[in-house]
């Protein structure tokens, strides 16, 4: 990255509303010491990318339960552009009370989607993506320090909660050909649903669309998770009702 880009100001109006909220009210700024981890019986896992000499640095601090690999608490320290604060704050929100295996499955795109005001417009600019990737690298380093800690594979929750306000459905959807309907639904599932389910080592496949009934099946961890017929199913259905058409009902194959 050129020095011109590094010193270019990041104007406030380039941030989404959700990004601004994280800058104005960060909840996870700070750090943990080794003695705090010892006192709570946790493992302190840290991940750092960048350096003070470079002018950009982020460090993540996780208190990880050595019994099940769950990240009980997390904090971050940042030196550099505001984008680092936004990315680190968002990551902390996403990993807390998840285990480190789930944290390792988080992608930069998934983080970006958490702070978008518009589902089709990336929140991080090209310059901002550079700093987001720094935070993702710090996540990898922190996860590496958790190796050897056992973790549960039957995840109980998938964080599909991204629904923007005033979302419009597909015009005249009910009159489209079945093949076109399936293409639209597949695209939305691929972009808006699968990344979250894959974070929990699961998967979802479309089998058929019969009228307004969408028949799907789960894969991986989802096949043994009670949320597959509860909160996850409800979230998938709500997204499709909001994105595609309010008549859609999702029928999972058990």
Short mmCIF file of C-alpha atoms in Angstrom, two decimals:
data_model
loop_
_atom_site.label_atom_id
_atom_site.label_comp_id
_atom_site.label_asym_id
_atom_site.label_seq_id
_atom_site.Cartn_x
_atom_site.Cartn_y
_atom_site.Cartn_z
CA UNK A 1 0.00 0.00 0.00
CA UNK A 2 1.36 3.43 -0.95
CA UNK A 3 2.19 6.04 1.67
CA UNK A 4 -0.44 8.31 0.07
CA UNK A 5 -3.18 5.83 0.91
CA UNK A 6 -1.88 5.30 4.42
CA UNK A 7 -2.04 8.99 5.26
CA UNK A 8 -5.36 9.72 3.50
CA UNK A 9 -7.95 10.81 6.11
CA UNK A 10 -10.88 8.45 6.66
CA UNK A 11 -13.81 10.80 6.52
CA UNK A 12 -16.68 10.11 8.88
CA UNK A 13 -19.24 10.01 6.08
CA UNK A 14 -17.58 6.97 4.51
CA UNK A 15 -18.64 4.84 7.49
CA UNK A 16 -21.97 3.03 7.74
CA UNK A 17 -24.25 3.82 10.67
CA UNK A 18 -23.27 0.56 12.32
CA UNK A 19 -19.58 1.37 11.94
CA UNK A 20 -20.07 4.79 13.51
CA UNK A 21 -21.83 3.19 16.49
CA UNK A 22 -18.84 0.95 17.13
CA UNK A 23 -16.45 3.89 17.02
CA UNK A 24 -18.60 6.02 19.32
CA UNK A 25 -19.29 3.26 21.85
CA UNK A 26 -16.66 0.50 21.80
CA UNK A 27 -17.42 -2.21 24.35
CA UNK A 28 -14.31 -4.36 24.06
CA UNK A 29 -11.41 -1.90 24.14
CA UNK A 30 -8.74 -2.88 26.67
CA UNK A 31 -6.51 -5.83 27.51
CA UNK A 32 -6.05 -8.79 29.86
CA UNK A 33 -2.97 -9.73 31.85
CA UNK A 34 -1.72 -13.27 32.41
CA UNK A 35 -2.59 -13.06 36.11
CA UNK A 36 -6.23 -12.35 35.23
CA UNK A 37 -6.35 -15.51 33.15
CA UNK A 38 -4.76 -17.50 35.99
CA UNK A 39 -7.23 -16.11 38.51
CA UNK A 40 -10.20 -17.17 36.38
CA UNK A 41 -8.71 -20.50 35.31
CA UNK A 42 -8.71 -19.47 31.66
CA UNK A 43 -6.07 -19.56 28.96
CA UNK A 44 -4.98 -16.15 27.70
CA UNK A 45 -4.75 -16.27 23.91
CA UNK A 46 -3.46 -13.22 22.07
CA UNK A 47 -3.13 -12.36 18.42
CA UNK A 48 -1.21 -9.40 17.01
CA UNK A 49 -0.66 -8.06 13.53
CA UNK A 50 1.29 -4.99 12.48
CA UNK A 51 3.69 -3.02 14.67
CA UNK A 52 4.06 0.37 16.31
CA UNK A 53 7.00 1.07 14.02
CA UNK A 54 4.74 0.58 11.00
CA UNK A 55 2.12 2.85 12.53
CA UNK A 56 -0.63 0.21 12.45
CA UNK A 57 -1.08 -2.50 15.07
CA UNK A 58 -3.92 -4.54 16.53
CA UNK A 59 -3.82 -7.03 19.39
CA UNK A 60 -6.70 -9.29 20.40
CA UNK A 61 -6.93 -10.71 23.94
CA UNK A 62 -9.13 -13.75 24.58
CA UNK A 63 -9.89 -15.49 27.86
CA UNK A 64 -10.55 -19.05 26.70
CA UNK A 65 -12.16 -21.75 28.84
CA UNK A 66 -9.79 -24.72 28.76
CA UNK A 67 -12.69 -27.11 29.37
CA UNK A 68 -14.59 -26.42 26.15
CA UNK A 69 -12.64 -23.83 24.12
CA UNK A 70 -15.28 -21.13 24.57
CA UNK A 71 -14.07 -17.53 24.43
CA UNK A 72 -15.49 -16.26 27.72
CA UNK A 73 -14.30 -12.69 27.29
CA UNK A 74 -12.32 -10.67 24.78
CA UNK A 75 -10.72 -7.27 24.39
CA UNK A 76 -8.56 -5.44 21.88
CA UNK A 77 -5.93 -2.75 21.62
CA UNK A 78 -5.45 -0.75 18.44
CA UNK A 79 -2.88 1.72 17.20
CA UNK A 80 -3.77 3.18 13.83
CA UNK A 81 -6.77 4.15 11.67
CA UNK A 82 -10.38 4.03 12.82
CA UNK A 83 -11.01 1.04 10.56
CA UNK A 84 -8.92 -1.06 12.94
CA UNK A 85 -11.20 -0.12 15.84
CA UNK A 86 -14.30 -1.02 13.83
CA UNK A 87 -12.94 -4.37 12.68
CA UNK A 88 -11.59 -5.35 16.11
CA UNK A 89 -14.81 -4.33 17.89
CA UNK A 90 -16.90 -6.32 15.41
CA UNK A 91 -14.72 -9.41 15.73
CA UNK A 92 -15.00 -9.30 19.51
CA UNK A 93 -18.79 -9.12 19.27
CA UNK A 94 -18.80 -12.13 16.96
CA UNK A 95 -16.43 -14.43 18.86
CA UNK A 96 -17.50 -13.88 22.45
CA UNK A 97 -19.25 -16.99 23.84
CA UNK A 98 -18.21 -18.91 20.71
CA UNK A 99 -15.43 -21.48 20.77
CA UNK A 100 -12.13 -20.87 19.02
CA UNK A 101 -12.99 -23.32 16.22
CA UNK A 102 -16.02 -21.21 15.36
CA UNK A 103 -13.88 -18.08 15.56
CA UNK A 104 -11.44 -19.58 13.07
CA UNK A 105 -14.26 -19.92 10.53
CA UNK A 106 -15.11 -16.22 10.48
CA UNK A 107 -14.25 -14.60 7.17
CA UNK A 108 -13.55 -10.97 6.33
CA UNK A 109 -16.74 -10.92 4.26
CA UNK A 110 -18.75 -12.12 7.25
CA UNK A 111 -17.32 -9.31 9.38
CA UNK A 112 -18.11 -6.78 6.67
CA UNK A 113 -21.72 -7.95 6.50
CA UNK A 114 -22.15 -7.32 10.22
CA UNK A 115 -21.60 -3.59 9.78
CA UNK A 116 -23.36 -2.95 6.47
CA UNK A 117 -26.33 -0.62 6.22
CA UNK A 118 -27.07 -2.02 2.77
CA UNK A 119 -26.65 -5.76 2.14
CA UNK A 120 -25.36 -5.16 -1.39
CA UNK A 121 -22.80 -2.47 -0.54
CA UNK A 122 -19.57 -3.44 1.30
CA UNK A 123 -19.02 -1.45 4.49
CA UNK A 124 -15.23 -1.49 4.29
CA UNK A 125 -13.70 0.50 1.45
CA UNK A 126 -10.68 -0.82 -0.45
CA UNK A 127 -8.41 0.97 2.01
CA UNK A 128 -10.48 -0.22 4.96
CA UNK A 129 -10.25 -3.83 3.79
CA UNK A 130 -6.49 -3.67 4.36
CA UNK A 131 -7.05 -3.05 8.07
CA UNK A 132 -9.87 -5.58 8.27
CA UNK A 133 -7.44 -8.21 6.97
CA UNK A 134 -4.97 -7.21 9.68
CA UNK A 135 -7.59 -8.03 12.31
CA UNK A 136 -8.40 -11.33 10.58
CA UNK A 137 -4.70 -12.20 10.77
CA UNK A 138 -4.75 -11.43 14.50
CA UNK A 139 -7.71 -13.83 14.85
CA UNK A 140 -5.65 -16.58 13.20
CA UNK A 141 -2.78 -16.00 15.63
CA UNK A 142 -5.13 -16.09 18.64
CA UNK A 143 -6.78 -19.31 17.41
CA UNK A 144 -3.35 -20.91 16.99
CA UNK A 145 -2.66 -20.31 20.69
CA UNK A 146 -5.81 -22.27 21.54
CA UNK A 147 -4.69 -25.49 19.87
CA UNK A 148 -5.01 -28.48 22.15
CA UNK A 149 -8.07 -27.18 23.99
CA UNK A 150 -11.05 -29.52 23.43
CA UNK A 151 -14.21 -28.00 21.98
CA UNK A 152 -17.74 -29.19 21.33
CA UNK A 153 -18.69 -29.84 17.72
CA UNK A 154 -22.46 -29.94 18.23
CA UNK A 155 -22.93 -26.20 18.05
CA UNK A 156 -26.20 -24.87 19.42
CA UNK A 157 -26.48 -21.54 17.67
CA UNK A 158 -25.79 -19.86 14.35
CA UNK A 159 -25.67 -16.04 14.36
CA UNK A 160 -27.93 -15.32 11.40
CA UNK A 161 -29.29 -11.96 12.45
CA UNK A 162 -28.51 -9.67 9.54
CA UNK A 163 -31.75 -7.99 8.43
CA UNK A 164 -31.68 -4.41 7.26
CA UNK A 165 -34.57 -2.00 7.50
CA UNK A 166 -36.93 -1.35 4.58
CA UNK A 167 -35.75 -4.40 2.65
CA UNK A 168 -37.68 -4.95 -0.58
CA UNK A 169 -38.74 -8.36 -1.86
CA UNK A 170 -38.31 -9.58 -5.45
CA UNK A 171 -40.90 -7.88 -7.73
CA UNK A 172 -43.46 -10.25 -9.27
CA UNK A 173 -41.65 -13.24 -7.74
CA UNK A 174 -44.74 -15.46 -7.72
CA UNK A 175 -45.01 -15.22 -11.52
CA UNK A 176 -41.41 -16.13 -12.31
CA UNK A 177 -40.43 -19.53 -13.70
CA UNK A 178 -39.48 -22.12 -11.10
CA UNK A 179 -35.88 -22.28 -12.35
CA UNK A 180 -35.52 -18.51 -11.97
CA UNK A 181 -37.01 -18.62 -8.48
CA UNK A 182 -34.54 -21.30 -7.43
CA UNK A 183 -31.63 -19.28 -8.84
CA UNK A 184 -32.69 -16.23 -6.84
CA UNK A 185 -33.10 -18.22 -3.63
CA UNK A 186 -29.78 -20.03 -4.15
CA UNK A 187 -27.96 -16.73 -4.60
CA UNK A 188 -29.41 -15.29 -1.40
CA UNK A 189 -28.66 -18.44 0.59
CA UNK A 190 -25.09 -18.47 -0.73
CA UNK A 191 -24.46 -14.84 0.18
CA UNK A 192 -26.60 -14.26 3.26
CA UNK A 193 -27.03 -17.63 4.99
CA UNK A 194 -24.32 -20.19 4.19
CA UNK A 195 -21.40 -18.11 5.53
CA UNK A 196 -23.05 -18.01 8.97
CA UNK A 197 -23.91 -21.70 8.99
CA UNK A 198 -20.43 -22.65 7.80
CA UNK A 199 -19.04 -20.68 10.73
CA UNK A 200 -20.63 -23.38 12.90
CA UNK A 201 -19.30 -26.23 10.71
CA UNK A 202 -22.68 -26.76 9.09
CA UNK A 203 -24.22 -26.52 5.66
CA UNK A 204 -27.54 -26.20 3.85
CA UNK A 205 -28.67 -27.56 0.47
CA UNK A 206 -31.77 -26.68 -1.56
CA UNK A 207 -33.70 -29.69 -2.86
CA UNK A 208 -36.88 -28.32 -4.38
CA UNK A 209 -39.42 -25.52 -4.48
CA UNK A 210 -43.02 -26.72 -4.42
CA UNK A 211 -45.30 -23.74 -4.69
CA UNK A 212 -44.19 -21.53 -1.81
CA UNK A 213 -42.55 -24.40 0.12
CA UNK A 214 -38.76 -24.52 -0.08
CA UNK A 215 -37.38 -27.95 0.79
CA UNK A 216 -33.85 -27.98 2.21
CA UNK A 217 -31.52 -30.33 4.03
CA UNK A 218 -28.77 -29.63 6.55
CA UNK A 219 -25.19 -30.86 6.50
CA UNK A 220 -22.36 -31.21 8.99
CA UNK A 221 -22.95 -29.98 12.53
CA UNK A 222 -26.45 -28.77 11.60
CA UNK A 223 -27.73 -32.35 11.33
CA UNK A 224 -27.41 -32.87 15.09
CA UNK A 225 -28.17 -29.33 16.26
CA UNK A 226 -31.55 -28.54 17.84
CA UNK A 227 -31.35 -25.00 16.42
CA UNK A 228 -31.67 -26.49 12.92
CA UNK A 229 -35.40 -26.84 13.53
CA UNK A 230 -35.61 -23.84 15.84
CA UNK A 231 -33.76 -20.53 15.76
CA UNK A 232 -31.65 -21.30 12.66
CA UNK A 233 -34.67 -22.47 10.65
CA UNK A 234 -36.63 -19.42 11.76
CA UNK A 235 -33.77 -17.11 10.76
CA UNK A 236 -33.43 -18.71 7.31
CA UNK A 237 -37.15 -18.41 6.72
CA UNK A 238 -37.28 -14.79 7.90
CA UNK A 239 -34.42 -13.81 5.60
CA UNK A 240 -36.11 -15.42 2.58
CA UNK A 241 -39.47 -13.88 3.45
CA UNK A 242 -37.80 -10.48 3.69
CA UNK A 243 -35.46 -10.82 0.71
CA UNK A 244 -37.62 -12.84 -1.69
CA UNK A 245 -41.35 -13.17 -0.91
CA UNK A 246 -43.40 -13.24 2.32
CA UNK A 247 -45.18 -16.46 1.32
CA UNK A 248 -42.06 -18.64 1.43
CA UNK A 249 -42.03 -21.45 3.98
CA UNK A 250 -38.87 -23.47 4.58
CA UNK A 251 -39.29 -27.22 5.08
CA UNK A 252 -36.18 -29.04 6.36
CA UNK A 253 -35.57 -32.72 5.73
CA UNK A 254 -35.01 -34.34 9.10
#
